Short mmCIF file of C-alpha atoms in Angstrom, two decimals:
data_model
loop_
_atom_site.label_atom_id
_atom_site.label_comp_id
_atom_site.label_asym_id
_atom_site.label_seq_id
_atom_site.Cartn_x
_atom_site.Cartn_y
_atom_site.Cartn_z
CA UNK P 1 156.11 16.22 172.04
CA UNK P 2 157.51 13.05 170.78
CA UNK P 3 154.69 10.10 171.25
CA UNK P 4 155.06 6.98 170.60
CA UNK P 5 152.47 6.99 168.09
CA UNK P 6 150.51 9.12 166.04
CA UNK P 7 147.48 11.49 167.54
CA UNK P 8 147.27 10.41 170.87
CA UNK P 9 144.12 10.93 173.22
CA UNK P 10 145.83 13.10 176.07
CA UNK P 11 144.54 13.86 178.95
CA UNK P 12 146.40 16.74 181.89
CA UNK P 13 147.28 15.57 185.45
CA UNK P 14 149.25 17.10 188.29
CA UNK P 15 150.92 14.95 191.10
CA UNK P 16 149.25 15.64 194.02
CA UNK P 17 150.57 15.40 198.13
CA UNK P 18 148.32 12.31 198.45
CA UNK P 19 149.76 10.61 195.32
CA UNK P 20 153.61 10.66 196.98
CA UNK P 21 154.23 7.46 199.00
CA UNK P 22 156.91 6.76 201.92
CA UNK P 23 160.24 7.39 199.24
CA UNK P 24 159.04 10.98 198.07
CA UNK P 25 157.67 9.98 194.52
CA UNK P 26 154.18 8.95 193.03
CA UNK P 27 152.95 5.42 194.09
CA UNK P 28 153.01 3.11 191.92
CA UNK P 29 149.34 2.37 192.56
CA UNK P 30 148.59 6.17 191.74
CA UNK P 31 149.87 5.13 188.03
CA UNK P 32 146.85 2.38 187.51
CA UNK P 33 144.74 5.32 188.44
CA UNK P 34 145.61 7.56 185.90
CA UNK P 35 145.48 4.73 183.18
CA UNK P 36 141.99 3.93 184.28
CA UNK P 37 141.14 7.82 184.14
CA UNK P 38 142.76 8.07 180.92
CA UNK P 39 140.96 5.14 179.35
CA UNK P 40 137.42 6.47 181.00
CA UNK P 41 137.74 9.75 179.27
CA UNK P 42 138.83 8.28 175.86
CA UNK P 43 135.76 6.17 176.24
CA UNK P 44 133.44 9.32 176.65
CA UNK P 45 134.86 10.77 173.80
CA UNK P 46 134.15 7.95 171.69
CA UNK P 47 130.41 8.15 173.08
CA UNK P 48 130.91 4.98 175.45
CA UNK P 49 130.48 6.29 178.91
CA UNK P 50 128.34 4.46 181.91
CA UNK P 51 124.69 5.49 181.24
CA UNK P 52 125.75 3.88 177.79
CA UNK P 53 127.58 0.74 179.12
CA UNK P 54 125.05 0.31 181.60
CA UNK P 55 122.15 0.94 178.66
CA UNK P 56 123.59 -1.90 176.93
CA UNK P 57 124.56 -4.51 179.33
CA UNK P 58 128.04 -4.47 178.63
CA UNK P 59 131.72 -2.77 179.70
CA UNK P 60 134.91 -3.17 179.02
CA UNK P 61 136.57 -4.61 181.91
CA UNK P 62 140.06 -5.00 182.57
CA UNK P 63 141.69 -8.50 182.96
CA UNK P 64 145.73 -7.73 182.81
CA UNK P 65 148.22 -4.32 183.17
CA UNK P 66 151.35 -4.26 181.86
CA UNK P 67 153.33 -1.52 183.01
CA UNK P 68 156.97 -0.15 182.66
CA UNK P 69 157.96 2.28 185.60
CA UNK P 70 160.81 4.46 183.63
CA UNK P 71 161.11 7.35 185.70
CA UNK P 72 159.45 8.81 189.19
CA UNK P 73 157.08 11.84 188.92
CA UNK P 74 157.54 13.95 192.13
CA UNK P 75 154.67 16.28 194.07
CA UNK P 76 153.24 19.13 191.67
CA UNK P 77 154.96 17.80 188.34
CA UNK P 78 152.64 18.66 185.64
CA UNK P 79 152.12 15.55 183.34
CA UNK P 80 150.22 14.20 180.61
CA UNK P 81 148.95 10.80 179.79
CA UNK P 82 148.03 9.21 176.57
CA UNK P 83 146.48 6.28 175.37
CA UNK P 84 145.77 4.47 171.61
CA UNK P 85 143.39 1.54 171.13
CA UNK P 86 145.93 -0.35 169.24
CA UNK P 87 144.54 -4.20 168.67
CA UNK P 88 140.66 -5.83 169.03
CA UNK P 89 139.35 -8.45 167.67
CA UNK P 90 135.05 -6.85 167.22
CA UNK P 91 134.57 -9.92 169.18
CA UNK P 92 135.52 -9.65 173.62
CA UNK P 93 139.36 -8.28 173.18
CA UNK P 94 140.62 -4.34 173.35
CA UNK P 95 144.04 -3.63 173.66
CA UNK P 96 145.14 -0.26 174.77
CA UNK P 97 148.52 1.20 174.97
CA UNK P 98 149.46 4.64 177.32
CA UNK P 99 152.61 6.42 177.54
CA UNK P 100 153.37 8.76 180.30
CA UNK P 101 155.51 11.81 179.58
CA UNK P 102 156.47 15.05 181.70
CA UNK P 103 156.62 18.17 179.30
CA UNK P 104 158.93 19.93 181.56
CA UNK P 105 161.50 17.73 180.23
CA UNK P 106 160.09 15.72 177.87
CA UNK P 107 160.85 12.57 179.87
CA UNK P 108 158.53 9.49 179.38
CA UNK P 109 157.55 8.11 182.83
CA UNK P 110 156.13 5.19 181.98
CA UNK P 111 154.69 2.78 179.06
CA UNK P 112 151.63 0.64 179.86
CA UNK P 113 149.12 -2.29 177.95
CA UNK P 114 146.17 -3.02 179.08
CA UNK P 115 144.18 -6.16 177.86
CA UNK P 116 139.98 -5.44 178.38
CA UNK P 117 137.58 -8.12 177.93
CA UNK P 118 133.84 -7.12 177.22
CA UNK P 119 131.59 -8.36 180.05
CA UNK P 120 127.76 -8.47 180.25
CA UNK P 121 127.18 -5.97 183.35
CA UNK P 122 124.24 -7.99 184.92
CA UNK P 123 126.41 -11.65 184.97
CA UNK P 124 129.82 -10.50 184.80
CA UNK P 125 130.45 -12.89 182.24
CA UNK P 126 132.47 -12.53 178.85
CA UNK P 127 129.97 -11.35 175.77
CA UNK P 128 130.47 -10.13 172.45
CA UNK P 129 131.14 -6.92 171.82
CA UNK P 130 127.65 -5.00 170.63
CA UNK P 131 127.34 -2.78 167.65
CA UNK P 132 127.36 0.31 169.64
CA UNK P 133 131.42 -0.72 170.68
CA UNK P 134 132.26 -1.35 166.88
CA UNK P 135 131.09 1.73 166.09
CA UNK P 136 131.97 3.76 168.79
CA UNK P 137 135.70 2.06 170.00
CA UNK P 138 136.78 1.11 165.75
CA UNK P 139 137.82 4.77 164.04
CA UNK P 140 140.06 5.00 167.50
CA UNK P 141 142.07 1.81 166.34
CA UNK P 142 145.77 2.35 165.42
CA UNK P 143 147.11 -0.51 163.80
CA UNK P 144 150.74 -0.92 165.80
CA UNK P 145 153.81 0.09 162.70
#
């Protein structure tokens, strides 16, 4: 379908009643949503989910969004969203990239980064990353071309 980069981790949504806002179209807060959904399921698939984060002591947490609003998505529009891991350093730092596309016309909604520092869960605090997130987060890496 034309991604930005190669083999994608996609995930299905539909606009919903209760994502349109005052102007007819998805809210813009409805977008960090998704990208947080998105990232969450990647996660699982790479074996990282809560009952492991929490297991561990650590998460990934988000400290910045950077998103480009391209085009509206309207009630009922099927979509999908996908996400790369495309820069970390093994040490606190995950970089993930999403692009937002509607199949119907092949139109890309939206591009997004989003910078994630790993935290220890009981301080809240930056840690290093533990073996479990090299091994788990690392084969998704795409080095950006």
């Amino acid at each position: 379908m034309g991604w930005d980069r190669a083999t994608p981790f996609i995930i299905d949504l539909q606009v919903g009643a209760e994502d349109i806002d005052g102007l007819g179209h998805a809210n813009n807060a409805v977008y960090v949503t998704w990208l947080e959904r998105c990232a969450w399921r990647h996660s699982q698939r790479l074996g990282l989910d809560l009952v492991e984060y929490r297991r561990l002591d650590r998460a990934m947490a988000v400290v910045r969004h950077e998103i480009d609003y391209l085009a509206a998505a309207y009630e009922e529009d099927e979509l999908q969203l996908a996400t790369w891991i495309v820069d970390w350093d093994q040490r606190l730092k995950m970089t993930r990239h999403f692009q937002l596309k509607r199949p119907s016309d092949n139109t890309t909604l939206l591009r997004a980064q989003t910078t994630f520092v790993c935290i220890e869960l009981s301080t809240g605090k930056p840690k290093r990353m533990p073996a479990e997130f090299i091994e788990g987060y690392g084969p998704a890496l795409q080095v950006l071309t």
